[in-house]
Each structure stands twice: as structure tokens, then as C-alpha cells.
Short mmCIF file of C-alpha atoms in Angstrom, two decimals:
data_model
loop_
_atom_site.label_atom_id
_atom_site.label_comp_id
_atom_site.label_asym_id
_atom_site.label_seq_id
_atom_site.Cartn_x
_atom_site.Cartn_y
_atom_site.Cartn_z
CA UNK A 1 -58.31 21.36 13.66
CA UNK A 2 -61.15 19.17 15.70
CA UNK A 3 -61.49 15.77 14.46
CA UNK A 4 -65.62 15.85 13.31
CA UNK A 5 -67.88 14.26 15.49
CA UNK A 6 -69.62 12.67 13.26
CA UNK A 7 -68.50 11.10 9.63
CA UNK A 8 -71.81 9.44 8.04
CA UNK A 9 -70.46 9.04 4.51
CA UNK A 10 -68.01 6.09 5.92
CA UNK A 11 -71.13 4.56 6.13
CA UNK A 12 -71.98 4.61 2.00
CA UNK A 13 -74.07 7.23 0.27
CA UNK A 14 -77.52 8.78 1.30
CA UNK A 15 -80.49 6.84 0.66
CA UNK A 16 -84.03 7.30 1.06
CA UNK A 17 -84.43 4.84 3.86
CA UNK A 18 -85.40 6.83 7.27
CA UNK A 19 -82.39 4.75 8.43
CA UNK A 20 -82.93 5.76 11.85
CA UNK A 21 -81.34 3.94 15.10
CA UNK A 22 -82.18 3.30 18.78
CA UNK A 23 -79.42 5.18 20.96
CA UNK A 24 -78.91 5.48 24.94
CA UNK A 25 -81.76 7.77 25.84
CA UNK A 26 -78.23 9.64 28.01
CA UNK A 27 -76.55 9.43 24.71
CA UNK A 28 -79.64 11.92 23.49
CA UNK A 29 -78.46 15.95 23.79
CA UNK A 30 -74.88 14.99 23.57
CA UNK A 31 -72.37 17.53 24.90
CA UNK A 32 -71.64 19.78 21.37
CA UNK A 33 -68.02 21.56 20.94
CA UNK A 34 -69.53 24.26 19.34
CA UNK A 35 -72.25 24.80 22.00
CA UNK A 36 -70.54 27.85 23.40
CA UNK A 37 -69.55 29.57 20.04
CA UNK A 38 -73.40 28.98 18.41
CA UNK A 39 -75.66 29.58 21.25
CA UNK A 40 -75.25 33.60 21.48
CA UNK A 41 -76.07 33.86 17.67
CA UNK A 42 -78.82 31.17 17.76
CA UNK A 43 -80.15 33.54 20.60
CA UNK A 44 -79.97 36.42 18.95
CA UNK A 45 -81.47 34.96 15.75
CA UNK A 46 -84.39 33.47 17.84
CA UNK A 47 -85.27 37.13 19.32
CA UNK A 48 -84.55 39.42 16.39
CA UNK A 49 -86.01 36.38 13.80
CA UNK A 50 -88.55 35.21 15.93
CA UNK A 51 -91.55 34.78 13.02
CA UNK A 52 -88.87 33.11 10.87
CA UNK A 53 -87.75 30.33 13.42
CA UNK A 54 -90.64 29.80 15.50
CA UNK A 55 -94.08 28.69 15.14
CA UNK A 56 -96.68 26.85 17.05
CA UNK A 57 -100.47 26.29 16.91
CA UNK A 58 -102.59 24.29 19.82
CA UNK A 59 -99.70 23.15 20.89
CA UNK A 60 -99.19 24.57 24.67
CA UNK A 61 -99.14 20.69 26.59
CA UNK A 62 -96.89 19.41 23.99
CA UNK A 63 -94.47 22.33 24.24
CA UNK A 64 -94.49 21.95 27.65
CA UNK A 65 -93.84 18.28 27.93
CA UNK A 66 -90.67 18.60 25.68
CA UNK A 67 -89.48 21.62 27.63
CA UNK A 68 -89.74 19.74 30.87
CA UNK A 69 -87.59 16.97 29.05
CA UNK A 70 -84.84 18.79 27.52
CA UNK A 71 -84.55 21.38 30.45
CA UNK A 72 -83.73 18.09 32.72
CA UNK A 73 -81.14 17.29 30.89
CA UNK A 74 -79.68 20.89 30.56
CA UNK A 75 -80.30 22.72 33.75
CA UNK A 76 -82.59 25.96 34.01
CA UNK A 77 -83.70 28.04 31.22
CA UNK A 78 -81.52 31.24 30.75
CA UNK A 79 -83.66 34.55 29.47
CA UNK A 80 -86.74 35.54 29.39
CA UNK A 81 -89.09 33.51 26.37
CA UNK A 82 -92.14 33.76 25.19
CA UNK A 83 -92.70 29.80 25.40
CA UNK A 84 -91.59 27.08 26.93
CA UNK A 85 -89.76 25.64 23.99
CA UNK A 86 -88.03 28.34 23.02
CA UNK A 87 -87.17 28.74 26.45
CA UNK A 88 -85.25 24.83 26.22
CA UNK A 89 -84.45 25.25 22.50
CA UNK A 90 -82.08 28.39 23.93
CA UNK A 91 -80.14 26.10 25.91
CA UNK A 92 -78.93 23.81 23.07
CA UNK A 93 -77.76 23.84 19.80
CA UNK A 94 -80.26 21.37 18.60
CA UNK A 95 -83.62 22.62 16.99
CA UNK A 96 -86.79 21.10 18.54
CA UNK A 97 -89.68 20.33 16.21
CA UNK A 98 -93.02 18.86 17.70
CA UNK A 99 -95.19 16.10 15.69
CA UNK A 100 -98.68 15.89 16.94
CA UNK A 101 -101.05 12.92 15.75
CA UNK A 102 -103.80 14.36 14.24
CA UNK A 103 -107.81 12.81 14.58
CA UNK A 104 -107.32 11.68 11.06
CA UNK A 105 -104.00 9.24 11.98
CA UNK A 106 -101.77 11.91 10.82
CA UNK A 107 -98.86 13.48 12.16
CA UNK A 108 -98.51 16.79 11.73
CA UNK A 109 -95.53 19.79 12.67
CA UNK A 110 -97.41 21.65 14.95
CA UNK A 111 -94.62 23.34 16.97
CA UNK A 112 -90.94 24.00 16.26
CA UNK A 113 -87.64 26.02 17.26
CA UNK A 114 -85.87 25.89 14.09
CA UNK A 115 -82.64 27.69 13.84
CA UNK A 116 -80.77 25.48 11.26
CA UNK A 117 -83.28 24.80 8.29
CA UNK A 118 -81.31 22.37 5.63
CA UNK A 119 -82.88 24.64 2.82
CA UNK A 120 -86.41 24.66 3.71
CA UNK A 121 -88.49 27.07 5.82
CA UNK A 122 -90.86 26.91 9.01
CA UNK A 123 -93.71 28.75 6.77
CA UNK A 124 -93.23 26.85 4.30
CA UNK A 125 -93.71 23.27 6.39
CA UNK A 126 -95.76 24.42 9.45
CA UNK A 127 -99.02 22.49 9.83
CA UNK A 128 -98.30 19.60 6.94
CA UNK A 129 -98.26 16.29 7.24
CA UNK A 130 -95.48 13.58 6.66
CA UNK A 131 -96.76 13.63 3.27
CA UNK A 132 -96.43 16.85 2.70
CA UNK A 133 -93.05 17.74 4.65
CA UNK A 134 -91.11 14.78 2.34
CA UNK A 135 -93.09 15.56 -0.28
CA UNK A 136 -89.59 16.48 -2.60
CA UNK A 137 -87.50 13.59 -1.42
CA UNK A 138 -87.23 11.10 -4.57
CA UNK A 139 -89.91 7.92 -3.48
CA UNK A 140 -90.95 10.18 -0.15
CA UNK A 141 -94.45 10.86 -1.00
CA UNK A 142 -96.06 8.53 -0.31
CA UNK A 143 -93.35 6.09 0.40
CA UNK A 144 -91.28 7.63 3.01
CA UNK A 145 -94.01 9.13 4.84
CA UNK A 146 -96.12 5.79 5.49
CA UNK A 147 -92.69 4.18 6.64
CA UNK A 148 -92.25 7.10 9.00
CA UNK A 149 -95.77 7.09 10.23
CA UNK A 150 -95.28 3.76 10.61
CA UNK A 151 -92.43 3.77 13.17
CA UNK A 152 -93.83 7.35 14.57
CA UNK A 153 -97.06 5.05 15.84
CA UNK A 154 -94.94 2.24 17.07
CA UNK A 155 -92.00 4.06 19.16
CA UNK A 156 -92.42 3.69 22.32
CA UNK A 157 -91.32 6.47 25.04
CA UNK A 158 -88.32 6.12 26.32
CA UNK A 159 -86.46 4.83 23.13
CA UNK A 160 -84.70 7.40 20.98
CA UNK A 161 -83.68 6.99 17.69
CA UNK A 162 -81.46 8.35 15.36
CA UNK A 163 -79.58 9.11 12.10
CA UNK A 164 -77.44 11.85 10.20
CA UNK A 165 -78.36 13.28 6.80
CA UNK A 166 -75.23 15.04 5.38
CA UNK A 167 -73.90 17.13 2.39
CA UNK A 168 -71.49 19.88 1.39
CA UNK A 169 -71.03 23.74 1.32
CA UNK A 170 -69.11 26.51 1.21
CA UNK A 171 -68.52 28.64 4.39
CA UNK A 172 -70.34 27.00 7.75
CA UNK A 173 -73.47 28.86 7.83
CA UNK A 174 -76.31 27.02 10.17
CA UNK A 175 -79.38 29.17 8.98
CA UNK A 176 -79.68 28.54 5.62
CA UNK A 177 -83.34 28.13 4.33
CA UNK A 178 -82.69 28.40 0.59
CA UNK A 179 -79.54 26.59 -0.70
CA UNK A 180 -79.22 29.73 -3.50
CA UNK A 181 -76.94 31.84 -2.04
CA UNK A 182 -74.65 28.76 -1.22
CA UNK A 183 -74.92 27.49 -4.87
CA UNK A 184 -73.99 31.35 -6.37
CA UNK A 185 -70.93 31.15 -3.78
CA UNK A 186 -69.70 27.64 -5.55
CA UNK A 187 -70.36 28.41 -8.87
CA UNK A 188 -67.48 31.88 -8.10
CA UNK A 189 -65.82 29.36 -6.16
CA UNK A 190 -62.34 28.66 -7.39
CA UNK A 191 -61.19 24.50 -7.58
CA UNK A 192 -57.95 26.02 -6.45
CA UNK A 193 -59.68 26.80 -2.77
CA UNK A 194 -62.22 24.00 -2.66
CA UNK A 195 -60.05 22.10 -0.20
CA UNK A 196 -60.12 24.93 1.94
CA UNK A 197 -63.51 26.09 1.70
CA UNK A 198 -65.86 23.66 1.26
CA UNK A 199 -67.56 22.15 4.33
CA UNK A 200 -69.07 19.11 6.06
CA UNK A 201 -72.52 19.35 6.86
CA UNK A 202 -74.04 16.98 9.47
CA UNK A 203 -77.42 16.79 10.13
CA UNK A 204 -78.07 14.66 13.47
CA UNK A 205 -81.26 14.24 13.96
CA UNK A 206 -83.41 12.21 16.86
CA UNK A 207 -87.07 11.18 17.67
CA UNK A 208 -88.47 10.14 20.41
CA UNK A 209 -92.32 10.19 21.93
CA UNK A 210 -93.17 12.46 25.01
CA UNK A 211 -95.31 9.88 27.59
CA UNK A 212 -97.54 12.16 28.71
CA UNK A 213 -98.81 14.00 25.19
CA UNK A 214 -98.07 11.34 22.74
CA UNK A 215 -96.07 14.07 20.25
CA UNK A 216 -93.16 13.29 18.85
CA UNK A 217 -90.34 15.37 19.91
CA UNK A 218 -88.03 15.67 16.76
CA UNK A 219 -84.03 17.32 17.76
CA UNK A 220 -82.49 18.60 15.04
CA UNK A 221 -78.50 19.52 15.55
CA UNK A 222 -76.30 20.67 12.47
CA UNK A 223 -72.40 20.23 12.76
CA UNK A 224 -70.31 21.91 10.55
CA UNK A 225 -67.06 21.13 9.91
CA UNK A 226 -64.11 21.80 7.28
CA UNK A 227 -64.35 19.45 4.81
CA UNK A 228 -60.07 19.32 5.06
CA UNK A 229 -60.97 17.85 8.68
CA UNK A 230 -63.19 15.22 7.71
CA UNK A 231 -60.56 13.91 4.60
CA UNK A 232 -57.70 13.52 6.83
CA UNK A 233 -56.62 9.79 5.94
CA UNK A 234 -56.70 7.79 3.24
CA UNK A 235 -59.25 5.90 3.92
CA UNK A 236 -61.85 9.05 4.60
CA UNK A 237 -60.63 10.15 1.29
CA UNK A 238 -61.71 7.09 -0.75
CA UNK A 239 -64.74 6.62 1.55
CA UNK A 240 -65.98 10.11 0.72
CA UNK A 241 -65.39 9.65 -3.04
CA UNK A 242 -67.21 6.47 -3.23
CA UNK A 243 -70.25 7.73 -0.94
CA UNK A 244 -70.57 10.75 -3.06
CA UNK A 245 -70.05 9.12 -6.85
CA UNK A 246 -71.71 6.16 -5.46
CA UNK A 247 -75.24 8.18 -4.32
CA UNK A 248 -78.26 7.34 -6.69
CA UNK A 249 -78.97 9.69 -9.40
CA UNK A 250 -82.04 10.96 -8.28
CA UNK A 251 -80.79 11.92 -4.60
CA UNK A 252 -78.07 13.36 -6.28
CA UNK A 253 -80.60 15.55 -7.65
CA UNK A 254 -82.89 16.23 -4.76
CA UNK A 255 -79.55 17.30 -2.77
CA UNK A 256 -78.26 20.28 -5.61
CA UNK A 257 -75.06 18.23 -5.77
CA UNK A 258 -74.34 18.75 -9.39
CA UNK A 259 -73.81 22.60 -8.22
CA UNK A 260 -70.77 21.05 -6.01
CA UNK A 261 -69.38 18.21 -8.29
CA UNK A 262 -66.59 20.33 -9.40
CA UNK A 263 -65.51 21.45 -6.28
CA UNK A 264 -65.63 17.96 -4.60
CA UNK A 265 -63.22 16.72 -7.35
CA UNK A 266 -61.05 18.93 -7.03
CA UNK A 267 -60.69 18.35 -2.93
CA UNK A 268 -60.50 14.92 -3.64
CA UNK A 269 -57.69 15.43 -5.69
CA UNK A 270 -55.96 18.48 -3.74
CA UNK A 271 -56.14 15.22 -1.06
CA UNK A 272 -55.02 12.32 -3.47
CA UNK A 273 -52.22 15.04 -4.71
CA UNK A 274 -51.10 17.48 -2.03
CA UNK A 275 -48.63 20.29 -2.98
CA UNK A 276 -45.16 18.97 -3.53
CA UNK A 277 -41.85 20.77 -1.42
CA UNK A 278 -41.30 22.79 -5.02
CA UNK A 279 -44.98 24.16 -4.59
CA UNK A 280 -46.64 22.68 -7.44
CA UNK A 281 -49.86 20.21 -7.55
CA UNK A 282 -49.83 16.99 -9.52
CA UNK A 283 -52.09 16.79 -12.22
CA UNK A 284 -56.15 16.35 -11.71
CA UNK A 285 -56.63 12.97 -12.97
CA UNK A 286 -59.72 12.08 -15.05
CA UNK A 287 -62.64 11.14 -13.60
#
């Protein structure tokens, strides 16, 4: 079992701060283990789900720009694509979103590649604002978005920045635009298996402005990972349980944890208590 790549709950629990950080711009499309294994189906998906995972609207310059940029960093576009993003989104396992600043000050999603959705969709999002794509985060309207406008106007090309939003589920499914079918799978769930079944999800995002356009260019990459994988020392254990009892009420909320508070207990203690030689489990301790 892989060690995970990335383990943002040693850092506390998720906030509503953007929380975002300048990186190498070489450290940008990192390498991903999982490349090989997800690019066929996120392929396929973008071809047979085309009007589901790709949109765009005045956007031809931008989309070109960010092609340009992510194909020199990848090598030569594989297939035949309609546009030149989807031609450089099909080369990695990151989604590519494009933010254009609008004559009003505003930035706006006005092209995207998006394979991965963290239980939202494209139709649902295409076209809005800051304002009105954070509009369900707890303080993100209009909080969030003037901080993020804020730092959209001021980055400068050439810096990247980023940060990791992260969370739990059952089974590692990448395309999941509603979080429904992932809740109705926990709820039948049994704590027995939790350990076993649930997963990390990473969400490694990155931002940074095209020179010639002015758009944003917005990666998104989702890492999945058992959950078993990520708990694998003590100190992961009691980082996890602190990040995850420790997150504010109403994030907790916004992020449909209740639906996996069960099942997180009982990895935590399937961790704290692993099966003895005789085959039986200590005793779940109270909470």
C-alpha cells in the first residue's frame, strides 16, 4: 500500500481561509502515481460525457494560452479534441478551470475540463462569479470571494499557489458531482468495514495567471487514497482525530460529515484497537 502523497489534516482541520501557498512554478503538474491507471477513464469520460465535463464560452485565447502552458510541461497532445484544453486536460489527471476578469472587476468560470467535481457540477457553476461559485461555503459569500478576488488581482504570472481541501468517502470514485450516492453507501456501511473502506480524499488545487490573457488558470487534481494508508502511525491517527473533531461546526456541516461520523470512529478505533492474535477487537471506547 502507497504511502499518500499528500496528508493535509496533519496540518489541523479545514477552515474557511483560501489558505493558499506559493510553490516552485516546476513543482506545478507534479508527476501523479495514478496518472497511468486514471487517464484512460478520464478519457473516456471526457468523450462519452463531454456536455457534463466541459464547457466554455468566449473563451478561445484563454484556452489557448493554458493549453500552450500545460502541454510544455507534458509533451504533445494525444487524440483528436475538440479544443485546445481538452486537448492538455487529456494529458493529466488534473482538471483545468479558466477564470476570466470580467468588465465589471469580476472573475468569472468561463472555461473548464472538469473530470473530478467535489459534489458540484459544471452547469451548475459555469458563468458565476466568485460570489456565486462559494456561495455555500459557511462566511464565503461575500467573505471568501472578496479575499479571493483580492489575491486573483494581485498574483502575478509566474507564481503559483496552492492548497489541499480534503474529506472522506467510501470507495475512490473521482467523478462525483452529488455527494448522495456516497452518503446512501455510508449510511449501509457497516463500522465493522469502515477501516477498510473508507477513503482519503485530497483535493490539490493551484492558481496561477496566464501572461498573455490575464485568466486565471485554476488545476484541480483529486488523490484518493485508503484511508488505512493515511492512519498508519500513531501520530496520523491522533492527528486525524483531532483535525476531524476539532473542525468548526459549521464546516462540519457544509462538508456532509455528520453522514461519516460513525464510520470515522469506528476507524479510529479499529486503529487505536487492532484485532488481537485470538481475533477479537477491544472495546470502542466512548467518545
Amino acid at each position: 500500500m502507497r504511502t499518500p502523497p499528500y496528508l493535509p489534516f496533519l496540518d489541523g482541520p479545514p477552515g474557511i481561509a483560501p489558505g493558499l501557498k506559493p510553490i516552485a512554478p516546476e513543482a506545478w503538474l507534479l508527476p501523479d502515481t495514478e496518472a497511468a491507471a486514471w487517464l484512460a477513464p478520464k478519457r473516456e469520460l471526457m468523450r462519452s460525457r463531454r456536455s457534463d465535463v466541459f464547457a466554455a464560452h468566449e473563451a478561445d485565447a484563454e484556452m489557448t494560452e493554458a493549453a500552450t502552458i500545460v502541454l510544455a510541461a507534458t509533451g504533445p497532445a494525444v487524440g483528436e479534441w475538440s479544443t485546445p484544453l481538452e486537448a492538455a486536460s487529456a494529458m493529466v489527471s488534473d482538471d483545468l478551470c479558466i477564470m476570466v476578469r470580467d468588465a465589471e472587476g469580476l472573475w468569472r468560470l468561463k472555461a473548464a475540463s472538469l473530470c473530478t467535481p467535489t459534489y458540484w457540477s459544471l452547469a451548475e457553476k459555469f458563468g458565476k462569479p466568485l460570489g456565486g461559485l462559494h456561495a455555500p461555503v459557511p462566511g464565503g459569500d461575500p467573505g471568501l470571494a472578496a479575499r479571493i478576488s483580492r489575491i486573483f488581482d494581485g498574483l502575478r504570472p509566474g507564481l503559483v499557489l496552492e492548497r489541499c481541501n480534503w474529506s472522506v468517502q467510501p470507495g475512490d470514485e473521482r467523478f462525483t458531482p452529488s455527494s448522495a450516492p456516497l452518503k446512501a453507501r455510508a449510511h449501509a456501511m457497516q463500522e465493522a468495514d469502515a477501516l477498510d473502506q473508507l477513503h482519503l480524499r485530497v483535493e490539490r488545487q493551484t492558481i496561477r495567471k496566464l501572461p498573455q490573457t490575464g485568466a486565471l488558470l485554476f488545476t484541480i487534481r483529486i488523490v484518493i487514497d485508503p484511508l488505512s494508508a493515511g492512519l498508519s502511525t500513531p501520530r496520523h491517527v491522533e492527528a486525524f482525530a483531532a483535525a476531524w473533531q476539532g473542525v468548526d461546526p459549521a464546516m462540519h456541516r457544509y462538508k456532509g460529515w455528520a453522514a461519516y461520523d460513525r464510520l470515522v470512529g469506528a476507524a479510529l478505533d479499529a486503529r487505536r484497537n487492532p484485532v488481537t492474535s485470538e481475533g477479537s477487537t477491544n472495546t470502542r471506547q466512548d467518545k
